[in-house]
Short mmCIF file of C-alpha atoms in Angstrom, two decimals:
data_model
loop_
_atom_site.label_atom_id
_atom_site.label_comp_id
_atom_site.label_asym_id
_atom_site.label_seq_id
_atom_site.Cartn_x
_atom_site.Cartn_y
_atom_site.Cartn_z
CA UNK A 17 34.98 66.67 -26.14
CA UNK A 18 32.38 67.17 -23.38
CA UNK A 19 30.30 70.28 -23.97
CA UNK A 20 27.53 71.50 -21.56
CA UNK A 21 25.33 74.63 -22.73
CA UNK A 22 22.90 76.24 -19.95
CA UNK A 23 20.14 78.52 -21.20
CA UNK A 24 17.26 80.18 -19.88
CA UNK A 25 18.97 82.57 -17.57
CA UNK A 26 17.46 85.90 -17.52
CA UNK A 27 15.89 89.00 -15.45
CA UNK A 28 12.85 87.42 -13.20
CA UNK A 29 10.74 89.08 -10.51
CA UNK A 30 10.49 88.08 -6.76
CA UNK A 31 8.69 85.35 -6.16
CA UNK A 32 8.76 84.22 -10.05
CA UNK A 33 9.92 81.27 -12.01
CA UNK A 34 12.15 79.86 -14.64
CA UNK A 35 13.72 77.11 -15.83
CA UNK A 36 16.94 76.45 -16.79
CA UNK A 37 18.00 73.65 -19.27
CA UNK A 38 21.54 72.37 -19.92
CA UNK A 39 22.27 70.39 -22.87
CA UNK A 40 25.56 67.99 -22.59
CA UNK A 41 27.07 66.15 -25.33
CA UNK A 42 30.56 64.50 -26.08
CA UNK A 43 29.82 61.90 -22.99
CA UNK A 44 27.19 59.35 -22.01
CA UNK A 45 24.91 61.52 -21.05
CA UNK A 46 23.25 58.79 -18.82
CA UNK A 47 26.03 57.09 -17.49
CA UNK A 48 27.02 60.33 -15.02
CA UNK A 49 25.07 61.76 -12.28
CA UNK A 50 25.25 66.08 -12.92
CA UNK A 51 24.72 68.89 -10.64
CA UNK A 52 23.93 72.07 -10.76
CA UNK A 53 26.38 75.34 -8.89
CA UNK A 54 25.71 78.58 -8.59
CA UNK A 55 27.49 81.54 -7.74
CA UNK A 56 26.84 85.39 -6.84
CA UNK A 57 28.47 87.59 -8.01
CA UNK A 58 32.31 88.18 -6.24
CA UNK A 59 31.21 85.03 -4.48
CA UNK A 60 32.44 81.39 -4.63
CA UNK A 61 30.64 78.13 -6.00
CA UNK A 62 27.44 77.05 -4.20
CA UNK A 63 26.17 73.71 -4.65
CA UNK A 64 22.54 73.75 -5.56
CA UNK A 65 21.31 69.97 -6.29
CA UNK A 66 22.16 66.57 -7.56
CA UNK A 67 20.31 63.83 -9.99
CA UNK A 68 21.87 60.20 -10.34
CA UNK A 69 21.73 58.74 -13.73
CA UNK A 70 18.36 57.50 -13.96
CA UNK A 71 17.16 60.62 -12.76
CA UNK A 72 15.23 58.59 -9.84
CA UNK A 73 17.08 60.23 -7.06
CA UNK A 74 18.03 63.96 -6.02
CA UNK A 75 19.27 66.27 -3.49
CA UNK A 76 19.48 69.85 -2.94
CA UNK A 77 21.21 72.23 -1.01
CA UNK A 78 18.50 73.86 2.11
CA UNK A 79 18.49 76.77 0.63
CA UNK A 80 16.76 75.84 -2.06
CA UNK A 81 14.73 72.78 -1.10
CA UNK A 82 10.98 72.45 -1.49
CA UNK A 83 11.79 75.74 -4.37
CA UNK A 84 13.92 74.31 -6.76
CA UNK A 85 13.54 70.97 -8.65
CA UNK A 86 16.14 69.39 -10.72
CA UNK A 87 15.19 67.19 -13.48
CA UNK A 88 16.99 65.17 -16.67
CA UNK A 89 15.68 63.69 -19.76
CA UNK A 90 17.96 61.28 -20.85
CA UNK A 91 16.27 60.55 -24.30
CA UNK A 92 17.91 64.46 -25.07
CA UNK A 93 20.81 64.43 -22.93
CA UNK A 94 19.75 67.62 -21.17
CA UNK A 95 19.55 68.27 -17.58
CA UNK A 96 16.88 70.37 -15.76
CA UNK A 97 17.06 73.23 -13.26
CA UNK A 98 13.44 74.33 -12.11
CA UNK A 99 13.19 77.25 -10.42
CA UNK A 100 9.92 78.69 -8.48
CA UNK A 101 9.62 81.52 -5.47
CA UNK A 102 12.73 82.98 -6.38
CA UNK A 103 14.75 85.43 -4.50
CA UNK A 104 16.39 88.06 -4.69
CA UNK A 105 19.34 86.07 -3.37
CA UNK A 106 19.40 83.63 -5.73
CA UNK A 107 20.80 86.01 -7.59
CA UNK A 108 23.48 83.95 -9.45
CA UNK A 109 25.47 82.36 -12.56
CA UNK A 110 24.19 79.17 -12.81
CA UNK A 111 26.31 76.16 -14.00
CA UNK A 112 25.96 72.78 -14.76
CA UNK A 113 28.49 70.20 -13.88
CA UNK A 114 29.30 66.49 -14.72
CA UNK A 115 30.76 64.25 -11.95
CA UNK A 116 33.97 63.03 -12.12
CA UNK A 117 32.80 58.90 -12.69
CA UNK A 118 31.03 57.79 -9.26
CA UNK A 119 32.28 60.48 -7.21
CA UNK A 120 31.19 64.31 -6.30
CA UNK A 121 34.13 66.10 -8.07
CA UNK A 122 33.18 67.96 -10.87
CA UNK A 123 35.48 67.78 -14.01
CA UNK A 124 33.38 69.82 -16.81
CA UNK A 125 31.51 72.69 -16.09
CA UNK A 126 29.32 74.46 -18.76
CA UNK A 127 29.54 78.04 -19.12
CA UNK A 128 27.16 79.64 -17.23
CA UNK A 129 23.85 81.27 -17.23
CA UNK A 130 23.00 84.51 -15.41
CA UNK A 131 19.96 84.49 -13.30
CA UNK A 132 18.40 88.13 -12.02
CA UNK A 133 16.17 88.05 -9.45
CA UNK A 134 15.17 91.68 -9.57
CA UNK A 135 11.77 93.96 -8.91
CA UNK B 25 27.65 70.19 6.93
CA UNK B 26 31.14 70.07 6.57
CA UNK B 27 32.52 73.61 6.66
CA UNK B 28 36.28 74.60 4.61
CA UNK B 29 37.75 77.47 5.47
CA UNK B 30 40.54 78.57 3.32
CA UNK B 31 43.72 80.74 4.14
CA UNK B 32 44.98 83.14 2.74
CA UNK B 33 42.43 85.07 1.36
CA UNK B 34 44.52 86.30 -1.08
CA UNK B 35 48.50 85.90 -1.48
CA UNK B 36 50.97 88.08 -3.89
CA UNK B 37 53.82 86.20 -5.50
CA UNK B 38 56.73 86.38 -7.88
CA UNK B 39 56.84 84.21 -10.80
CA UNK B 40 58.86 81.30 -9.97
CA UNK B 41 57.74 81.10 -6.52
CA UNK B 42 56.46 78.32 -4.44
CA UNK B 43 52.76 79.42 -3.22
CA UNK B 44 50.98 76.97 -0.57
CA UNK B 45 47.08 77.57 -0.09
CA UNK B 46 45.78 75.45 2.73
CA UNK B 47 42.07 74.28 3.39
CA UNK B 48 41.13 73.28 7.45
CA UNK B 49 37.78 71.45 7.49
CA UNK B 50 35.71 71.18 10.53
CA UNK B 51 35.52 67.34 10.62
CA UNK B 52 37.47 64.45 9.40
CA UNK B 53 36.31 63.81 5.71
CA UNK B 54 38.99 61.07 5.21
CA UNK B 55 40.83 62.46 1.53
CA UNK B 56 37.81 63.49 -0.61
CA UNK B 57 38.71 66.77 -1.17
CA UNK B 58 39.18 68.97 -4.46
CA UNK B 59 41.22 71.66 -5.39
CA UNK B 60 39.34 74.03 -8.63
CA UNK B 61 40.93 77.20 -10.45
CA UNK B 62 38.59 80.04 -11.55
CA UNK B 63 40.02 82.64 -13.85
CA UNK B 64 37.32 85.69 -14.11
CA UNK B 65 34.33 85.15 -16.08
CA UNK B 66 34.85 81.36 -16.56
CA UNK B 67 33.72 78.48 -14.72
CA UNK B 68 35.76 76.47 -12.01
CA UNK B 69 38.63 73.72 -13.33
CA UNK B 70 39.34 71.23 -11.84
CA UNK B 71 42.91 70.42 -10.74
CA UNK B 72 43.21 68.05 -7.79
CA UNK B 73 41.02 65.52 -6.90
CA UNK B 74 41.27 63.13 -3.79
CA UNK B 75 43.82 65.41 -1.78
CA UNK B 76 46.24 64.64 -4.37
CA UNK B 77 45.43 63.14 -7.43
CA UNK B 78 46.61 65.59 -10.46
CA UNK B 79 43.30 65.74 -12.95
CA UNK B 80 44.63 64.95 -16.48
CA UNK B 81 46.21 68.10 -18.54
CA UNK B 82 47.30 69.78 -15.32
CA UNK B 83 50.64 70.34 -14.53
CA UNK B 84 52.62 68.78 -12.41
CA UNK B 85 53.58 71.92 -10.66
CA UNK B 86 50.08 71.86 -9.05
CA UNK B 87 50.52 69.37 -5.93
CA UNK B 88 47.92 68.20 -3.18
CA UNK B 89 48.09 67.37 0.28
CA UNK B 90 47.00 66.72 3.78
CA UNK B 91 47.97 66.09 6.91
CA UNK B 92 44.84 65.54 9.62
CA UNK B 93 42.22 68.13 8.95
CA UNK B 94 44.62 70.61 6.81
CA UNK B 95 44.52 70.14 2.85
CA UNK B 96 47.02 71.92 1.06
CA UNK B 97 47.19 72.93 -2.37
CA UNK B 98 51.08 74.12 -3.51
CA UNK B 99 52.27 75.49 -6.34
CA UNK B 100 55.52 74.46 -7.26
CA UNK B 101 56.78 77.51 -8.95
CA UNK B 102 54.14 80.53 -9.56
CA UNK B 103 53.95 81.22 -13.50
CA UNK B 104 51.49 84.65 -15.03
CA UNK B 105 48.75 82.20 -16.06
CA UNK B 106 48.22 80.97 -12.73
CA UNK B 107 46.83 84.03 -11.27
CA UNK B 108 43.81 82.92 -10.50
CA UNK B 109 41.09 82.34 -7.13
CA UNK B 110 41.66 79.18 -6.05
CA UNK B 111 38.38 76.92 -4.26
CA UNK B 112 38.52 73.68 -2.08
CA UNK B 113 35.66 71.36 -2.16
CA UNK B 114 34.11 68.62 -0.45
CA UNK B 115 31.14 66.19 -0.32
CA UNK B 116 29.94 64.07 2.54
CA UNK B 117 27.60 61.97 0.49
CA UNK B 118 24.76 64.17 0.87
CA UNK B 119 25.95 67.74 0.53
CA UNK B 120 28.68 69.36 -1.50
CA UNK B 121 30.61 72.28 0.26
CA UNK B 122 32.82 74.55 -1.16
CA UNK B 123 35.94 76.62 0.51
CA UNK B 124 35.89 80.39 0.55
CA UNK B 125 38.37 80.72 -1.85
CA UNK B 126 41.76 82.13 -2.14
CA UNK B 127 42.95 84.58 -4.39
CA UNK B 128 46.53 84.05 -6.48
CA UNK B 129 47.84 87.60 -7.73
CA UNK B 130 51.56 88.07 -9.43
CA UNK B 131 53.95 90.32 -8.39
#
């Protein structure tokens, strides 16, 4: 059974940092490129970034480009969400999601971790 | 960027039912498109993947569709457990976009 488990959520100050981890198992880790969503609260699913399998290649969304950085170590099958200069608008449950096999669908979804950007 | 905008914003319907949620994008993305249900406080599930391929364990009462730039996602006949928000999602390659999302209430 695929399980992913984000951490590292939490209250953070303006212009502060954090880092979220997610930690996948019950797949080949590094056979599937992951993602990470987010979404506000009474909002809908924003895509945040992409890593392929190797971790040698990602994208992000513009809202959070040249801020965020995502990041995998495949040697502990846990995928990366750096976070720096937040805002108070990324505000946000943050998920983790495995691609459905070579495509941008996203069939398992961890469970969420709750990110405060708050003074 | 591809934008989805989904209609209704929210629809009210009986169990048994047939409710049709439909998701207009702003250029042709040829039939990647995916259909998610979010029940409060859980993430996103997946239940139709290119227009209308049915994701495994999801009933067949959940159908996809499209005809030019309109993707449709119908339920067959409405049961309690589908109340739900319902989100549309795309990906040209580079970005993923997601639809506004319509919400499923019961009578």
């Amino acid at each position: 059974e695929v399980q992913l488990v984000e951490s590292g959520g939490g209250l953070v100050q303006p212009g502060g940092s954090l880092r979220l981890p997610c930690e996948a198992s019950g797949f080949t880790f590094t056979n599937y490129w992951m993602n990470w969503v987010r979404q506000a609260p009474g909002k809908g699913p924003v895509w945040v970034s992409r890593i392929n399998s190797d971790g040698s290649s990602a994208t992000y969304a513009d809202s959070v480009k040249g801020r965020f950085t995502i990041s995998r170590d495949n040697a502990k099958n846990t995928l990366y969400l750096q976070m720096n200069s937040l805002r108070v608008d990324d505000t946000a449950v943050y998920y983790c999601a495995k691609v459905r096999g070579g495509t941008d669908y996203f069939d398992s979804w961890g469970q969420g971790t709750l990110v405060t950007v708050s003074a | 960027a591809v934008q989805l905008t989904q209609s209704p914003s929210s629809v009210s319907a009986s169990v048994g039912d047939r409710v049709t949620v439909t998701c207009r994008t702003s250029q042709g993305i040829s039939s990647a498109l995916a259909w998610y249900q979010q029940k409060p406080g859980k993430p996103p599930k997946l239940l139709i993947y290119d227009a209308s391929s049915l994701e495994s364990g999801v009933p067949s009462r959940f159908s996809g569709g499209v005809s030019g730039t309109d993707f449709t996602l119908t339920i067959r006949s409405l049961q309690t457990e589908d109340s739900a928000t319902y989100y549309c999602q795309e990906s040209d390659g580079f970005s993923v976009t997601f639809g506004g999302g319509t919400k499923v209430e019961i009578k």
